[in-house]
PDB file of C-alpha atoms in Angstrom:
ATOM      1  CA  MET A   1      24.594 -10.099  12.301  1.00  0.00           C
ATOM      2  CA  ASN A   2      26.238  -7.571  14.475  1.00  0.00           C
ATOM      3  CA  ARG A   3      24.686  -4.534  16.039  1.00  0.00           C
ATOM      4  CA  SER A   4      26.884  -2.018  14.202  1.00  0.00           C
ATOM      5  CA  MET A   5      25.801  -3.402  10.821  1.00  0.00           C
ATOM      6  CA  ARG A   6      22.142  -2.947  11.796  1.00  0.00           C
ATOM      7  CA  SER A   7      22.905   0.578  13.024  1.00  0.00           C
ATOM      8  CA  ASP A   8      24.696   1.464   9.777  1.00  0.00           C
ATOM      9  CA  LEU A   9      21.733   0.204   7.789  1.00  0.00           C
ATOM     10  CA  ARG A  10      19.203   2.157   9.870  1.00  0.00           C
ATOM     11  CA  LYS A  11      21.210   5.367   9.357  1.00  0.00           C
ATOM     12  CA  SER A  12      21.371   4.651   5.638  1.00  0.00           C
ATOM     13  CA  VAL A  13      17.619   4.091   5.402  1.00  0.00           C
ATOM     14  CA  ARG A  14      17.058   7.461   7.130  1.00  0.00           C
ATOM     15  CA  THR A  15      19.468   9.131   4.689  1.00  0.00           C
ATOM     16  CA  VAL A  16      17.687   7.667   1.666  1.00  0.00           C
ATOM     17  CA  LEU A  17      14.297   8.719   3.021  1.00  0.00           C
ATOM     18  CA  SER A  18      15.545  12.262   3.661  1.00  0.00           C
ATOM     19  CA  SER A  19      17.057  12.441   0.155  1.00  0.00           C
ATOM     20  CA  ARG A  20      13.550  12.232  -1.302  1.00  0.00           C
ATOM     21  CA  GLU A  21      13.232  15.910  -0.387  1.00  0.00           C
ATOM     22  CA  GLY A  22      16.793  17.213  -0.157  1.00  0.00           C
ATOM     23  CA  GLY A  23      18.608  15.331  -2.882  1.00  0.00           C
ATOM     24  CA  LEU A  24      21.682  13.167  -2.714  1.00  0.00           C
ATOM     25  CA  ASP A  25      24.136  15.694  -1.283  1.00  0.00           C
ATOM     26  CA  VAL A  26      23.926  14.110   2.189  1.00  0.00           C
ATOM     27  CA  TRP A  27      25.108  10.742   0.908  1.00  0.00           C
ATOM     28  CA  ILE A  28      28.409   9.332   2.022  1.00  0.00           C
ATOM     29  CA  PRO A  29      30.840   9.845  -0.854  1.00  0.00           C
ATOM     30  CA  ARG A  30      32.579   6.888  -2.394  1.00  0.00           C
ATOM     31  CA  ARG A  31      36.074   6.349  -1.065  1.00  0.00           C
ATOM     32  CA  VAL A  32      38.635   7.570  -3.541  1.00  0.00           C
ATOM     33  CA  GLU A  33      40.792   4.531  -4.113  1.00  0.00           C
ATOM     34  CA  PRO A  34      41.918   3.189  -7.467  1.00  0.00           C
ATOM     35  CA  ASP A  35      41.193  -0.408  -6.476  1.00  0.00           C
ATOM     36  CA  SER A  36      39.751  -2.021  -3.409  1.00  0.00           C
ATOM     37  CA  ARG A  37      41.811  -4.912  -2.112  1.00  0.00           C
ATOM     38  CA  GLU A  38      38.628  -6.798  -1.281  1.00  0.00           C
ATOM     39  CA  SER A  39      37.396  -9.392  -3.713  1.00  0.00           C
ATOM     40  CA  ASP A  40      34.002  -9.022  -5.338  1.00  0.00           C
ATOM     41  CA  GLU A  41      32.912 -12.129  -3.408  1.00  0.00           C
ATOM     42  CA  GLN A  42      33.848 -10.576  -0.036  1.00  0.00           C
ATOM     43  CA  VAL A  43      31.953  -7.378  -0.791  1.00  0.00           C
ATOM     44  CA  GLU A  44      29.014  -9.313  -2.204  1.00  0.00           C
ATOM     45  CA  ALA A  45      28.765 -11.335   1.019  1.00  0.00           C
ATOM     46  CA  VAL A  46      28.510  -8.123   3.067  1.00  0.00           C
ATOM     47  CA  LEU A  47      25.899  -6.691   0.687  1.00  0.00           C
ATOM     48  CA  LEU A  48      23.835  -9.863   0.956  1.00  0.00           C
ATOM     49  CA  GLN A  49      23.914  -9.598   4.759  1.00  0.00           C
ATOM     50  CA  LEU A  50      22.783  -5.981   4.503  1.00  0.00           C
ATOM     51  CA  ARG A  51      19.968  -6.968   2.129  1.00  0.00           C
ATOM     52  CA  GLY A  52      18.834  -9.549   4.651  1.00  0.00           C
ATOM     53  CA  LEU A  53      18.681  -6.889   7.344  1.00  0.00           C
ATOM     54  CA  LEU A  54      16.931  -4.510   4.967  1.00  0.00           C
ATOM     55  CA  ALA A  55      14.041  -6.941   4.696  1.00  0.00           C
ATOM     56  CA  ARG A  56      13.341  -6.174   8.376  1.00  0.00           C
ATOM     57  CA  GLU A  57      14.522  -2.554   8.609  1.00  0.00           C
ATOM     58  CA  GLY A  58      13.599  -1.011   5.253  1.00  0.00           C
ATOM     59  CA  GLY A  59       9.820  -1.140   5.196  1.00  0.00           C
ATOM     60  CA  ALA A  60       9.539   2.614   4.528  1.00  0.00           C
ATOM     61  CA  LEU A  61      11.607   2.386   1.336  1.00  0.00           C
ATOM     62  CA  THR A  62       9.814   2.101  -1.982  1.00  0.00           C
ATOM     63  CA  GLY A  63      11.297   0.579  -5.094  1.00  0.00           C
ATOM     64  CA  ASP A  64      14.521  -1.192  -5.844  1.00  0.00           C
ATOM     65  CA  VAL A  65      16.540   1.994  -6.363  1.00  0.00           C
ATOM     66  CA  GLU A  66      15.883   3.188  -2.807  1.00  0.00           C
ATOM     67  CA  LYS A  67      16.607  -0.265  -1.413  1.00  0.00           C
ATOM     68  CA  ASP A  68      19.852  -0.576  -3.362  1.00  0.00           C
ATOM     69  CA  ALA A  69      20.777   2.954  -2.257  1.00  0.00           C
ATOM     70  CA  ALA A  70      20.330   2.043   1.416  1.00  0.00           C
ATOM     71  CA  VAL A  71      22.475  -1.073   0.995  1.00  0.00           C
ATOM     72  CA  VAL A  72      25.212   0.885  -0.815  1.00  0.00           C
ATOM     73  CA  LEU A  73      25.236   3.618   1.828  1.00  0.00           C
ATOM     74  CA  ALA A  74      25.426   1.087   4.646  1.00  0.00           C
ATOM     75  CA  ALA A  75      28.294  -0.684   2.868  1.00  0.00           C
ATOM     76  CA  ARG A  76      30.130   2.633   2.513  1.00  0.00           C
ATOM     77  CA  ARG A  77      29.611   3.307   6.219  1.00  0.00           C
ATOM     78  CA  ARG A  78      31.392  -0.001   6.775  1.00  0.00           C
ATOM     79  CA  GLY A  79      34.288   1.104   4.560  1.00  0.00           C
ATOM     80  CA  HIS A  80      33.477  -0.771   1.350  1.00  0.00           C
ATOM     81  CA  CYS A  81      34.130   0.879  -2.010  1.00  0.00           C
ATOM     82  CA  VAL A  82      30.876   0.388  -3.950  1.00  0.00           C
ATOM     83  CA  ASP A  83      28.803   2.401  -6.415  1.00  0.00           C
ATOM     84  CA  LEU A  84      25.075   2.603  -7.012  1.00  0.00           C
ATOM     85  CA  VAL A  85      24.350   2.764 -10.749  1.00  0.00           C
ATOM     86  CA  VAL A  86      21.002   3.573 -12.361  1.00  0.00           C
ATOM     87  CA  GLY A  87      20.423   2.640 -15.981  1.00  0.00           C
ATOM     88  CA  ARG A  88      17.736   3.237 -18.593  1.00  0.00           C
ATOM     89  CA  GLU A  89      16.545   0.379 -20.742  1.00  0.00           C
ATOM     90  CA  ARG A  90      18.092   0.600 -24.233  1.00  0.00           C
ATOM     91  CA  ALA A  91      15.054  -0.895 -25.996  1.00  0.00           C
ATOM     92  CA  PRO A  92      12.337  -0.127 -26.807  1.00  0.00           C
ATOM     93  CA  TYR A  93      13.850   3.218 -27.726  1.00  0.00           C
ATOM     94  CA  GLY A  94      11.219   5.864 -28.329  1.00  0.00           C
ATOM     95  CA  GLU A  95       8.634   4.196 -26.138  1.00  0.00           C
ATOM     96  CA  GLU A  96       8.562   4.340 -22.378  1.00  0.00           C
ATOM     97  CA  ALA A  97      11.710   2.664 -21.123  1.00  0.00           C
ATOM     98  CA  GLY A  98      12.280   1.124 -17.736  1.00  0.00           C
ATOM     99  CA  PHE A  99      14.973   1.970 -15.207  1.00  0.00           C
ATOM    100  CA  LEU A 100      17.038  -0.408 -13.115  1.00  0.00           C
ATOM    101  CA  SER A 101      19.638   0.002 -10.396  1.00  0.00           C
ATOM    102  CA  TRP A 102      22.632  -2.193  -9.700  1.00  0.00           C
ATOM    103  CA  VAL A 103      25.742  -2.211  -7.531  1.00  0.00           C
ATOM    104  CA  GLU A 104      29.339  -2.148  -8.745  1.00  0.00           C
ATOM    105  CA  HIS A 105      32.604  -2.856  -6.959  1.00  0.00           C
ATOM    106  CA  ASN A 106      35.876  -1.996  -8.725  1.00  0.00           C
ATOM    107  CA  GLY A 107      33.984  -1.711 -11.999  1.00  0.00           C
ATOM    108  CA  SER A 108      32.394  -5.161 -11.688  1.00  0.00           C
ATOM    109  CA  VAL A 109      28.637  -5.603 -11.476  1.00  0.00           C
ATOM    110  CA  ILE A 110      27.804  -7.557  -8.331  1.00  0.00           C
ATOM    111  CA  LEU A 111      24.609  -8.964  -6.809  1.00  0.00           C
ATOM    112  CA  THR A 112      23.032  -9.627 -10.202  1.00  0.00           C
ATOM    113  CA  LEU A 113      23.667 -12.040 -13.019  1.00  0.00           C
ATOM    114  CA  ALA A 114      21.654  -9.981 -15.514  1.00  0.00           C
ATOM    115  CA  PRO A 115      23.692  -8.428 -18.345  1.00  0.00           C
ATOM    116  CA  VAL A 116      22.854  -4.906 -17.161  1.00  0.00           C
ATOM    117  CA  ARG A 117      25.569  -3.166 -19.179  1.00  0.00           C
ATOM    118  CA  GLU A 118      24.214  -4.670 -22.405  1.00  0.00           C
ATOM    119  CA  LEU A 119      20.554  -3.999 -21.618  1.00  0.00           C
ATOM    120  CA  TYR A 120      20.765  -0.615 -19.852  1.00  0.00           C
ATOM    121  CA  GLU A 121      22.421   2.691 -20.585  1.00  0.00           C
ATOM    122  CA  GLU A 122      23.964   4.255 -17.462  1.00  0.00           C
ATOM    123  CA  VAL A 123      22.241   7.497 -16.517  1.00  0.00           C
ATOM    124  CA  ALA A 124      23.492   8.082 -12.964  1.00  0.00           C
ATOM    125  CA  ARG A 125      26.189   6.868 -10.605  1.00  0.00           C
ATOM    126  CA  TRP A 126      26.695   7.594  -6.922  1.00  0.00           C
TER     127      TRP A 126
END
């Protein structure tokens, strides 16, 4: 893995940690492009590399949402057009529901095989 990828991830981890206090306004915005020319598989390969690095660099992060956020931010620093999505469990409605985060590229859910759109209602997207 190259040095710039590790550097991008470290910066992203710092951004996520600082957003605990200041909110998400310091995040790198998603590139405004109708469609990325990269395939889902190409983007997924980069995200998997970043997740591998995160295992060594992201010890201060807590929870899957923060970890996914760091990976998404690092991918954006590298020019990839990805979104972080947070969803609320659809059932059991009325009881305490769980939350889950996932990553999307060009509207496709990547990095998970779970049917997140069927099981979770989207509550936030960055």
